[in-house]
Coordinates of C-alpha atoms and ligand atoms in Angstrom, one line a residue:
M1 CA -34.3 -13.1 265.5
D2 CA -32.0 -12.3 262.6
G3 CA -29.5 -9.5 263.1
P4 CA -29.0 -6.4 261.0
L5 CA -26.1 -7.9 259.2
G6 CA -28.2 -10.6 257.8
L7 CA -26.9 -13.1 260.3
R8 CA -28.2 -14.9 263.3
K9 CA -28.4 -12.4 266.1
V10 CA -25.7 -13.0 268.7
G11 CA -25.3 -11.3 272.1
S12 CA -26.2 -7.7 272.2
Y13 CA -26.5 -6.9 268.5
A14 CA -29.5 -4.8 267.9
S15 CA -30.4 -2.0 265.6
V16 CA -33.0 0.5 264.7
A17 CA -32.6 -1.0 261.2
D18 CA -34.1 -4.1 262.5
A19 CA -37.5 -2.5 262.6
G20 CA -37.1 -0.2 259.7
D21 CA -34.8 -2.0 257.4
E22 CA -37.6 -3.6 255.6
L23 CA -36.6 -4.4 252.0
D24 CA -39.0 -3.2 249.5
L25 CA -37.1 -3.7 246.3
S26 CA -39.7 -6.0 244.9
R27 CA -42.0 -3.0 244.7
L28 CA -39.5 -1.3 242.4
L29 CA -39.5 -4.2 240.1
E30 CA -43.2 -4.6 240.0
K31 CA -44.2 -1.1 239.9
P32 CA -41.8 1.6 238.6
P33 CA -42.7 5.1 239.6
P34 CA -45.2 6.5 237.1
K35 CA -43.0 9.3 235.7
L36 CA -40.3 6.9 234.9
S37 CA -42.4 4.4 233.1
I38 CA -42.0 5.3 229.4
E39 CA -38.2 5.0 229.2
R40 CA -38.0 2.4 231.9
Q41 CA -40.2 0.2 229.7
R42 CA -38.1 0.8 226.7
S43 CA -34.8 -0.1 228.4
F44 CA -36.6 -3.1 230.0
E45 CA -37.5 -4.4 226.5
E46 CA -34.1 -3.7 225.2
R47 CA -32.4 -5.7 227.8
S48 CA -31.5 -9.2 227.0
L49 CA -33.0 -12.0 229.0
S50 CA -29.7 -12.7 230.7
E51 CA -29.4 -9.1 231.8
L52 CA -32.8 -9.2 233.2
S53 CA -32.2 -12.4 235.1
I54 CA -29.1 -10.8 236.6
S55 CA -31.0 -7.8 237.8
V56 CA -33.7 -10.0 239.3
R57 CA -30.9 -12.1 241.0
A58 CA -29.4 -8.9 242.3
F59 CA -32.7 -8.0 244.0
D60 CA -33.2 -11.5 245.3
A61 CA -29.7 -11.7 246.6
A62 CA -29.8 -8.3 248.3
A63 CA -33.2 -9.2 249.7
A64 CA -31.8 -12.5 251.0
Y65 CA -29.0 -10.7 252.8
D66 CA -31.1 -8.1 254.3
H67 CA -33.8 -10.5 255.4
G68 CA -31.3 -12.6 257.2
M69 CA -31.6 -15.5 254.8
F70 CA -27.9 -15.4 254.3
S71 CA -26.2 -18.8 254.4
P72 CA -22.6 -19.7 253.8
G73 CA -23.6 -21.6 250.8
M74 CA -25.0 -18.5 249.2
R75 CA -21.8 -16.7 249.6
S76 CA -19.9 -16.9 246.4
S77 CA -16.6 -16.4 248.0
G78 CA -14.1 -19.1 248.2
F79 CA -13.4 -19.7 244.6
D80 CA -9.9 -19.5 243.3
T81 CA -8.2 -16.6 241.6
P82 CA -8.9 -15.8 238.9
A83 CA -11.4 -18.3 237.7
S84 CA -14.3 -16.7 239.5
S85 CA -16.6 -17.2 236.6
A86 CA -16.5 -20.9 236.6
R87 CA -20.0 -21.3 238.1
N88 CA -21.5 -18.7 235.9
S89 CA -22.2 -18.5 232.2
F90 CA -19.7 -15.7 231.8
E91 CA -16.4 -16.2 230.0
P92 CA -13.7 -14.7 232.2
H93 CA -12.3 -11.7 230.5
P94 CA -8.5 -12.1 230.0
M95 CA -8.0 -8.9 231.9
V96 CA -9.3 -10.4 235.1
A97 CA -6.3 -12.8 235.5
E98 CA -3.9 -9.9 234.8
A99 CA -5.7 -7.7 237.3
W100 CA -5.5 -10.4 240.1
E101 CA -1.8 -10.7 239.4
A102 CA -1.2 -7.0 239.6
L103 CA -3.3 -6.8 242.7
R104 CA -1.3 -9.4 244.4
R105 CA 1.9 -7.7 243.5
S106 CA 0.7 -4.7 245.4
L107 CA 0.4 -6.5 248.7
V108 CA 2.2 -5.0 251.7
Y109 CA 3.4 -7.3 254.5
L110 CA 4.1 -6.6 258.1
R111 CA 6.1 -9.3 259.8
G112 CA 5.1 -11.8 257.2
Q113 CA 1.4 -11.0 257.3
P114 CA -0.4 -9.1 254.5
V115 CA -1.9 -5.9 255.9
G116 CA -2.8 -3.8 252.9
T117 CA -2.0 -2.9 249.3
I118 CA 0.3 -0.2 248.1
A119 CA -1.4 2.8 246.3
A120 CA 0.6 2.3 243.0
Y121 CA 3.2 -0.2 241.9
D122 CA 4.6 2.0 239.2
H123 CA 8.2 1.2 238.7
A124 CA 8.5 3.3 235.6
S125 CA 7.6 6.5 237.4
E126 CA 10.6 8.4 238.9
E127 CA 8.5 10.2 241.4
I128 CA 7.2 7.8 244.0
L129 CA 5.7 10.7 246.1
N130 CA 3.5 8.9 248.7
Y131 CA 2.2 6.3 246.3
D132 CA 4.3 3.6 248.1
Q133 CA 1.9 3.8 251.1
V134 CA -1.2 1.9 252.0
F135 CA -4.0 4.4 251.8
V136 CA -7.2 3.6 253.8
R137 CA -9.5 4.8 251.1
D138 CA -7.5 3.1 248.4
F139 CA -7.6 -0.2 250.2
V140 CA -11.4 -0.4 250.2
P141 CA -11.8 -1.8 246.7
S142 CA -8.8 -4.1 247.3
A143 CA -10.5 -5.3 250.5
L144 CA -13.8 -5.9 248.7
A145 CA -12.0 -7.9 246.0
F146 CA -10.4 -10.1 248.6
L147 CA -13.6 -10.5 250.6
M148 CA -15.5 -11.5 247.4
N149 CA -12.8 -13.9 246.6
G150 CA -13.0 -15.6 250.0
E151 CA -9.8 -14.1 251.4
P152 CA -10.9 -12.2 254.5
E153 CA -7.6 -12.5 256.4
I154 CA -5.9 -9.5 254.9
V155 CA -9.0 -7.4 255.5
K156 CA -9.0 -8.4 259.2
N157 CA -5.3 -7.6 259.5
F158 CA -5.8 -4.2 257.9
L159 CA -8.7 -3.4 260.2
L160 CA -6.7 -4.3 263.2
K161 CA -3.5 -2.5 262.1
T162 CA -5.3 0.7 261.3
L163 CA -7.2 0.4 264.6
H164 CA -3.8 0.2 266.4
L165 CA -2.6 3.3 264.5
Q166 CA -5.7 5.2 265.7
G167 CA -4.4 4.7 269.2
W168 CA -1.2 6.7 268.4
E169 CA -0.8 10.2 269.7
K170 CA -1.3 12.3 266.6
K171 CA 0.2 15.8 266.3
V172 CA 0.5 18.4 263.5
D173 CA 3.2 20.7 264.7
R174 CA 2.3 21.3 268.3
F175 CA -1.4 20.6 267.8
K176 CA -2.9 17.3 269.1
L177 CA -5.5 15.8 266.8
G178 CA -8.7 14.1 268.0
E179 CA -8.3 10.6 269.5
G180 CA -10.6 9.0 266.9
V181 CA -8.8 10.2 263.8
M182 CA -7.8 7.4 261.5
P183 CA -4.7 7.6 259.3
A184 CA -4.8 8.6 255.7
S185 CA -2.1 6.1 255.0
F186 CA 0.6 4.0 256.5
K187 CA 3.8 2.4 255.4
V188 CA 5.9 -0.6 256.5
L189 CA 9.6 0.0 256.8
H190 CA 11.7 -3.1 256.4
D191 CA 15.1 -3.2 258.0
P192 CA 16.9 -6.1 256.3
I193 CA 19.8 -6.0 258.6
R194 CA 18.0 -6.0 261.9
K195 CA 15.2 -7.9 260.3
T196 CA 12.5 -5.7 261.7
D197 CA 9.4 -4.2 260.3
T198 CA 8.2 -0.8 261.5
L199 CA 4.9 1.0 260.8
I200 CA 4.8 4.7 260.1
A201 CA 1.5 6.4 259.6
D202 CA 0.3 9.7 258.2
F203 CA -2.7 11.5 259.8
G204 CA -2.6 14.5 257.5
A205 CA 0.7 16.0 258.8
S206 CA 2.6 14.9 255.7
A207 CA -0.3 15.3 253.3
I208 CA -0.5 18.2 250.9
G209 CA -2.3 21.0 252.7
R210 CA -2.0 19.2 256.0
V211 CA -5.6 18.1 256.1
A212 CA -6.8 15.1 258.2
P213 CA -8.6 12.5 256.2
V214 CA -12.2 12.8 257.3
D215 CA -13.2 9.9 255.1
S216 CA -10.8 7.3 256.6
G217 CA -12.7 6.7 259.8
F218 CA -16.0 6.3 257.8
W219 CA -14.4 3.9 255.4
W220 CA -13.0 1.9 258.3
I221 CA -16.5 1.5 259.8
I222 CA -18.0 0.6 256.4
L223 CA -15.3 -2.0 255.8
L224 CA -15.7 -3.5 259.3
R225 CA -19.4 -4.1 258.4
A226 CA -18.4 -5.5 254.9
Y227 CA -16.0 -7.9 256.6
T228 CA -18.6 -9.0 259.2
K229 CA -21.3 -9.4 256.6
S230 CA -19.2 -11.2 254.2
T231 CA -17.6 -13.7 256.6
G232 CA -20.4 -14.0 259.2
D233 CA -17.6 -13.5 261.8
L234 CA -19.2 -11.3 264.4
S235 CA -16.4 -11.7 266.8
L236 CA -14.1 -9.0 265.3
A237 CA -16.7 -6.2 265.4
E238 CA -17.7 -7.3 268.9
T239 CA -14.2 -7.0 270.4
P240 CA -13.9 -4.2 272.9
E241 CA -11.1 -2.7 270.7
C242 CA -13.4 -2.5 267.6
Q243 CA -16.3 -1.2 269.7
K244 CA -14.0 1.5 271.1
G245 CA -12.5 2.3 267.7
M246 CA -16.0 3.0 266.4
R247 CA -17.0 5.1 269.4
L248 CA -13.9 7.2 269.0
I249 CA -14.7 7.9 265.3
L250 CA -18.3 8.7 266.2
A251 CA -17.3 10.9 269.0
L252 CA -15.4 13.1 266.5
C253 CA -18.4 13.7 264.3
L254 CA -21.3 13.6 266.8
S255 CA -19.9 16.1 269.2
E256 CA -22.0 19.2 269.9
G257 CA -20.8 22.6 268.7
F258 CA -22.0 25.7 267.0
D259 CA -23.6 23.7 264.1
T260 CA -27.1 24.6 262.9
F261 CA -27.0 21.8 260.3
P262 CA -26.7 18.1 260.8
T263 CA -24.1 17.8 258.0
L264 CA -20.4 17.7 258.9
L265 CA -18.3 20.8 258.4
C266 CA -15.0 20.0 256.6
A267 CA -11.8 21.6 255.4
D268 CA -10.9 21.4 251.7
G269 CA -9.0 18.3 250.6
C270 CA -10.2 16.1 253.4
S271 CA -11.3 13.1 251.3
M272 CA -10.6 11.4 247.9
I273 CA -10.2 14.9 246.5
D274 CA -7.2 15.7 248.7
R275 CA -6.2 19.0 247.2
R276 CA -7.8 22.4 247.3
M277 CA -10.8 22.0 244.9
G278 CA -13.5 24.2 246.5
I279 CA -15.1 21.3 248.5
Y280 CA -14.6 22.9 251.9
G281 CA -17.9 23.3 253.8
Y282 CA -20.3 20.4 253.6
P283 CA -19.0 18.2 250.7
I284 CA -21.4 15.5 249.4
E285 CA -18.7 12.9 249.5
I286 CA -18.3 13.3 253.2
Q287 CA -22.0 13.6 254.0
A288 CA -22.8 10.4 252.1
L289 CA -20.0 8.5 253.8
F290 CA -21.0 10.0 257.1
F291 CA -24.5 8.8 256.7
M292 CA -23.4 5.3 255.6
A293 CA -20.9 5.0 258.4
L294 CA -23.6 6.0 260.9
R295 CA -25.9 3.3 259.6
C296 CA -23.1 0.7 259.6
A297 CA -22.1 1.6 263.2
L298 CA -25.7 1.4 264.3
S299 CA -25.8 -2.2 263.1
M300 CA -22.6 -3.2 264.9
L301 CA -22.5 -1.2 268.2
K302 CA -23.3 -3.0 271.3
H303 CA -26.1 -1.6 273.4
D304 CA -23.9 -1.7 276.5
A305 CA -23.2 1.1 278.9
E306 CA -20.8 2.9 276.6
G307 CA -22.5 2.0 273.3
K308 CA -26.0 2.9 274.2
E309 CA -25.5 6.7 274.3
F310 CA -23.9 6.5 270.8
V311 CA -26.8 4.5 269.4
E312 CA -29.2 7.2 270.6
R313 CA -27.2 10.0 269.2
I314 CA -26.8 8.2 265.8
V315 CA -30.6 7.6 265.5
K316 CA -31.2 11.3 266.1
R317 CA -28.5 12.4 263.7
L318 CA -29.6 10.0 260.9
H319 CA -33.1 11.4 261.1
A320 CA -32.0 15.0 260.8
L321 CA -29.2 14.3 258.3
S322 CA -31.5 12.4 255.9
Y323 CA -34.1 15.1 256.0
H324 CA -31.5 17.8 255.4
M325 CA -29.8 16.0 252.5
R326 CA -32.9 14.9 250.8
S327 CA -34.4 18.4 251.1
Y328 CA -31.6 20.8 250.5
F329 CA -28.9 18.9 248.5
W330 CA -31.3 17.3 246.1
L331 CA -31.6 18.9 242.7
D332 CA -33.8 18.0 239.8
F333 CA -35.5 20.0 237.0
Q334 CA -38.3 21.1 239.2
Q335 CA -36.1 22.1 242.1
L336 CA -33.7 24.0 239.8
N337 CA -36.6 25.9 238.3
D338 CA -37.8 26.7 241.9
I339 CA -34.4 27.9 242.9
Y340 CA -34.1 30.0 239.8
R341 CA -37.3 31.9 240.9
W342 CA -36.3 32.1 244.6
K343 CA -36.7 35.4 246.4
T344 CA -33.8 36.5 248.6
E345 CA -33.5 38.3 252.0
E346 CA -36.2 36.2 253.6
Y347 CA -36.1 36.1 257.4
S348 CA -37.8 33.8 259.9
H349 CA -38.7 30.2 259.8
T350 CA -41.1 30.7 256.9
A351 CA -38.3 31.4 254.5
V352 CA -38.3 29.2 251.4
N353 CA -34.8 30.2 250.4
K354 CA -33.4 28.9 253.7
F355 CA -29.7 29.6 252.9
N356 CA -30.3 32.9 251.1
V357 CA -28.8 31.6 247.9
I358 CA -28.8 34.3 245.2
P359 CA -30.3 32.8 242.0
D360 CA -27.8 34.8 240.0
S361 CA -25.1 32.5 241.4
I362 CA -26.5 29.5 239.6
P363 CA -23.9 28.7 236.9
D364 CA -25.1 28.6 233.3
W365 CA -23.9 25.0 232.6
V366 CA -26.4 23.5 235.1
F367 CA -29.4 24.6 233.1
D368 CA -28.2 22.6 230.1
F369 CA -26.9 19.7 232.2
M370 CA -30.2 19.1 234.0
P371 CA -32.3 16.5 232.1
T372 CA -36.0 16.8 232.2
R373 CA -36.1 13.5 234.1
G374 CA -33.3 12.7 236.6
G375 CA -31.6 14.4 239.4
Y376 CA -28.6 14.3 241.8
F377 CA -27.3 15.5 245.1
I378 CA -25.3 18.6 244.5
G379 CA -21.7 19.1 245.7
N380 CA -22.2 21.4 248.7
V381 CA -24.8 23.5 250.5
S382 CA -24.0 26.3 253.0
P383 CA -25.1 29.9 253.6
A384 CA -25.5 31.7 250.3
R385 CA -23.6 28.9 248.5
M386 CA -24.8 25.9 246.5
D387 CA -22.0 24.1 244.6
F388 CA -24.0 22.6 241.7
R389 CA -21.2 20.3 240.5
W390 CA -21.8 16.6 240.1
F391 CA -19.6 14.4 242.3
C392 CA -19.6 10.7 241.4
L393 CA -18.5 9.2 244.7
G394 CA -21.0 11.0 246.9
N395 CA -24.0 10.2 244.6
C396 CA -23.1 6.5 244.4
V397 CA -22.6 6.2 248.1
A398 CA -25.9 8.0 248.6
I399 CA -27.5 5.2 246.6
L400 CA -25.7 2.4 248.4
S401 CA -26.4 3.7 251.8
S402 CA -30.1 4.5 250.9
L403 CA -29.5 8.1 251.8
A404 CA -31.2 8.5 248.4
T405 CA -34.8 7.4 248.5
P406 CA -35.6 4.7 245.9
E407 CA -37.0 7.4 243.7
Q408 CA -34.0 9.6 244.0
A409 CA -31.7 6.6 243.4
M410 CA -33.6 6.0 240.1
A411 CA -33.3 9.6 239.2
I412 CA -29.6 9.6 239.7
M413 CA -29.3 6.6 237.4
D414 CA -31.5 8.4 234.9
L415 CA -29.2 11.4 235.0
I416 CA -26.1 9.2 234.4
E417 CA -27.8 7.7 231.4
A418 CA -29.0 11.1 230.1
R419 CA -25.6 12.7 230.6
W420 CA -23.5 9.7 229.6
E421 CA -21.1 11.7 227.4
E422 CA -20.4 14.2 230.2
I423 CA -20.2 11.7 233.1
V424 CA -18.7 8.7 231.5
G425 CA -17.5 9.7 228.1
E426 CA -14.8 7.4 226.8
M427 CA -13.5 6.3 230.2
P428 CA -15.5 5.8 233.3
L429 CA -15.9 7.9 235.5
K430 CA -15.6 11.6 236.0
V431 CA -14.8 12.4 239.6
A432 CA -16.6 15.7 239.3
Y433 CA -18.4 17.6 236.5
P434 CA -17.8 20.1 235.1
A435 CA -14.2 21.3 235.4
I436 CA -13.4 24.7 236.8
E437 CA -11.5 26.9 234.4
S438 CA -9.7 30.3 234.0
H439 CA -10.4 32.8 236.7
E440 CA -12.5 30.5 238.7
W441 CA -9.7 27.8 238.7
R442 CA -7.3 30.4 239.9
I443 CA -9.5 31.5 242.8
V444 CA -10.9 28.1 243.8
T445 CA -7.8 25.8 243.4
G446 CA -5.2 28.5 244.1
C447 CA -3.7 28.0 240.6
D448 CA -3.1 24.3 241.2
P449 CA -1.1 23.0 238.2
K450 CA -2.1 19.4 238.9
N451 CA -5.8 20.3 238.9
T452 CA -6.0 22.1 235.6
R453 CA -9.3 21.8 233.7
W454 CA -10.4 18.3 232.9
S455 CA -7.5 16.8 234.7
Y456 CA -7.1 14.9 238.0
H457 CA -9.7 16.0 240.6
N458 CA -10.9 18.8 238.3
G459 CA -13.0 16.9 235.9
G460 CA -10.6 14.0 235.4
S461 CA -11.9 10.4 234.9
W462 CA -11.1 7.8 237.6
P463 CA -11.4 4.1 236.7
V464 CA -11.7 3.3 240.5
L465 CA -15.2 4.8 240.5
L466 CA -16.3 1.9 238.3
W467 CA -17.0 -0.4 241.3
L468 CA -19.2 2.3 242.9
L469 CA -21.1 2.8 239.7
T470 CA -21.6 -0.9 239.3
A471 CA -22.8 -1.4 242.8
A472 CA -25.3 1.5 242.4
C473 CA -26.4 0.0 239.0
I474 CA -27.1 -3.4 240.6
K475 CA -28.9 -1.9 243.5
T476 CA -31.2 0.1 241.2
G477 CA -31.7 -2.9 239.0
R478 CA -29.9 -1.4 236.0
P479 CA -26.9 -3.6 235.4
Q480 CA -26.8 -2.8 231.7
I481 CA -25.5 0.6 232.6
A482 CA -22.5 -0.9 234.5
R483 CA -21.9 -3.3 231.7
R484 CA -21.6 -0.5 229.2
A485 CA -19.1 1.3 231.4
I486 CA -17.1 -1.8 232.1
E487 CA -16.8 -2.4 228.3
L488 CA -15.3 1.0 227.9
A489 CA -12.8 0.4 230.7
E490 CA -11.9 -3.0 229.2
S491 CA -11.0 -1.4 225.9
R492 CA -8.2 0.6 227.5
L493 CA -7.3 -0.1 231.1
L494 CA -4.9 -3.0 230.7
K495 CA -3.3 -1.7 227.5
D496 CA -2.7 1.6 229.2
G497 CA -1.2 0.0 232.3
W498 CA -4.0 0.7 234.8
P499 CA -3.7 4.4 235.0
E500 CA -4.8 6.3 238.1
Y501 CA -6.9 8.8 236.1
Y502 CA -7.6 10.0 232.5
D503 CA -7.8 13.6 231.3
G504 CA -9.9 15.5 228.9
K505 CA -13.6 16.3 228.4
L506 CA -14.2 12.7 227.3
G507 CA -11.6 11.1 229.5
R508 CA -9.7 10.1 226.4
Y509 CA -6.1 10.8 227.5
I510 CA -4.0 9.1 230.1
G511 CA -3.7 11.6 232.9
K512 CA -0.9 14.1 232.8
Q513 CA 0.6 12.9 236.1
A514 CA -1.3 9.7 236.4
R515 CA 0.5 6.8 238.1
K516 CA 0.4 3.5 236.2
F517 CA -0.5 0.2 238.0
Q518 CA -2.7 2.2 240.4
T519 CA -4.0 -0.4 242.7
W520 CA -7.5 0.9 243.2
S521 CA -8.0 1.1 239.4
I522 CA -7.1 -2.6 239.3
A523 CA -9.2 -3.6 242.3
G524 CA -12.1 -1.4 241.3
Y525 CA -12.3 -3.2 238.0
L526 CA -12.2 -6.6 239.7
V527 CA -14.9 -5.7 242.2
A528 CA -17.1 -4.4 239.4
K529 CA -16.7 -7.6 237.5
M530 CA -17.3 -9.9 240.5
M531 CA -20.4 -8.0 241.5
L532 CA -21.9 -8.2 238.0
E533 CA -21.2 -11.9 238.0
D534 CA -22.6 -12.5 241.4
P535 CA -24.9 -9.7 242.6
S536 CA -25.2 -11.2 246.0
H537 CA -21.9 -9.5 246.8
L538 CA -23.8 -6.3 246.8
G539 CA -25.0 -7.0 250.3
M540 CA -21.7 -6.3 251.9
I541 CA -21.6 -2.7 250.7
S542 CA -25.2 -1.8 250.5
L543 CA -27.9 -0.9 253.0
E544 CA -31.6 -1.1 252.3
E545 CA -34.0 1.7 252.8
D546 CA -34.9 2.5 256.4
K547 CA -38.6 3.4 256.3
A548 CA -38.3 5.3 259.6
M549 CA -36.3 7.9 257.7
K550 CA -38.8 8.6 255.0
P551 CA -39.2 12.3 254.4
L552 CA -42.3 13.8 256.0
I553 CA -43.0 16.6 253.6
K554 CA -43.2 16.7 249.9
R555 CA -41.0 19.4 248.6
S556 CA -40.4 18.6 245.0
T557 CA -42.5 16.8 242.4
S558 CA -39.8 14.3 241.7
W559 CA -40.2 12.2 244.8
T560 CA -43.1 10.9 246.6
C561 CA -43.7 10.4 250.3
Ligands
GLC601 C1 -4.3 10.9 245.3 C2 -5.8 10.9 245.4 C3 -6.2 10.2 246.7 C4 -5.6 8.8 246.8 C5 -4.1 9.0 246.7 C6 -3.4 7.6 246.7 O1 -3.8 11.8 246.3 O2 -6.3 12.1 245.3 O3 -7.6 10.1 246.8 O4 -5.9 8.3 248.1 O5 -3.7 9.6 245.5 O6 -3.8 6.9 245.5

């Protein structure tokens, strides 16, 4: 039997996904949901034949991966930098070669071995801050680029080094952190005299606001699966060390407490948005990564004495989490209209307005932002609070992990198309929309001068998000959207020196304090290009729908059961 990673099943690999991970993308191609048909047909006709064949290839390739038809020959890795286009009809863009060179310059070595990439290689900048470190989240697009290019060694080294760091005793002042916490970043100190290399790691103690990175552990699990899926090398994930590393991360987020929701309660600044931005509570970015990491772990955990209990807990949590997210975080025109008319002060389990959200708290902008067709997962849901902001990373990961149903995934893409100016503008892609201004900015960010309106995390545009958008586009069969975004990036990124982020409502200006030669801007571009060229790469970062998690009730008109 074929394993969940699309590989021959070896040893004790097994997964719930085996039964439910049935790929049904062909259904999407043949029969678009009725309410989407008019525009879908139009854009279908507008697409060139080559585009169409790419999207069909994307489906075929993803299907092959998930049906275990993977074979080393299908893997497009192994070609040389940067001529990855040789086998395709694409002309390599001149920027691709420059990007590879810049990516290689960012490599960090430990005792002669590459173990990661530095966050930014910006010699012009006087302030290095902590951009000379290898950040776990920043390394993900670098890792994918190397995997797609047939260079898995650095990814393996990185996974093992960070796993080793997880084993450290972690303290903030006198307080000991959970065993499973993964570092936000690490650094290699070279001593040229003694000829020694020393690792130092940050688990949040040196970060602004002293917040532990909740996303690091999730990205680590997701990357372990990407490595395994891309190389076919099951031996790394099967080692007792990796199995333990996964269990420790899972123990942190599956522990019992006072929770009444299956979502994960977080402090502000615990993820990509690592400064106070009003994302405390149950931020979509973390919930989507949590969901994806749970599904990846499920496919890699051994069903042995120690693993079995975690497998059972994961299955239960996934069930509750998908229900909660699809029901309460999902917003479309119909749902917005329903919330607008909600009654408050309802008690008992018959309450419709479960979190007692006061309709007056719905911000004005969302009524204009919401297209007639389309939808998205909102930023946060907790008692009497819905954060209606759009967050790019969480929504893209929701598509890739299949937290979004196929209908919801299509609706998210519809929203991106309908609100192109707001979400993409002149430089892909807004990390969050809209910006917080004036009094609200003072209260929510604590007057953060780096997060002024339309800058940095507060409505700034981050080129790194291009790879996530591209992956989501390929998965939903809409590569033309990614191509449009990539063209925008190509018109500026190299010329501007690969900035970390852009500012302004349209993302037209290089960010006020943006680093240049920001590695994840470079790697994000490369990954986007490689995925478009060879959509079979999608398999390493995407999970197909698990039918067992289909919603049981129909709550909104926009998705079917
Ligand atoms: C900024 C970003 C964070 C990133 C780091 C290094 O702090 O907010 O997400 O990991 O820079 O690039």
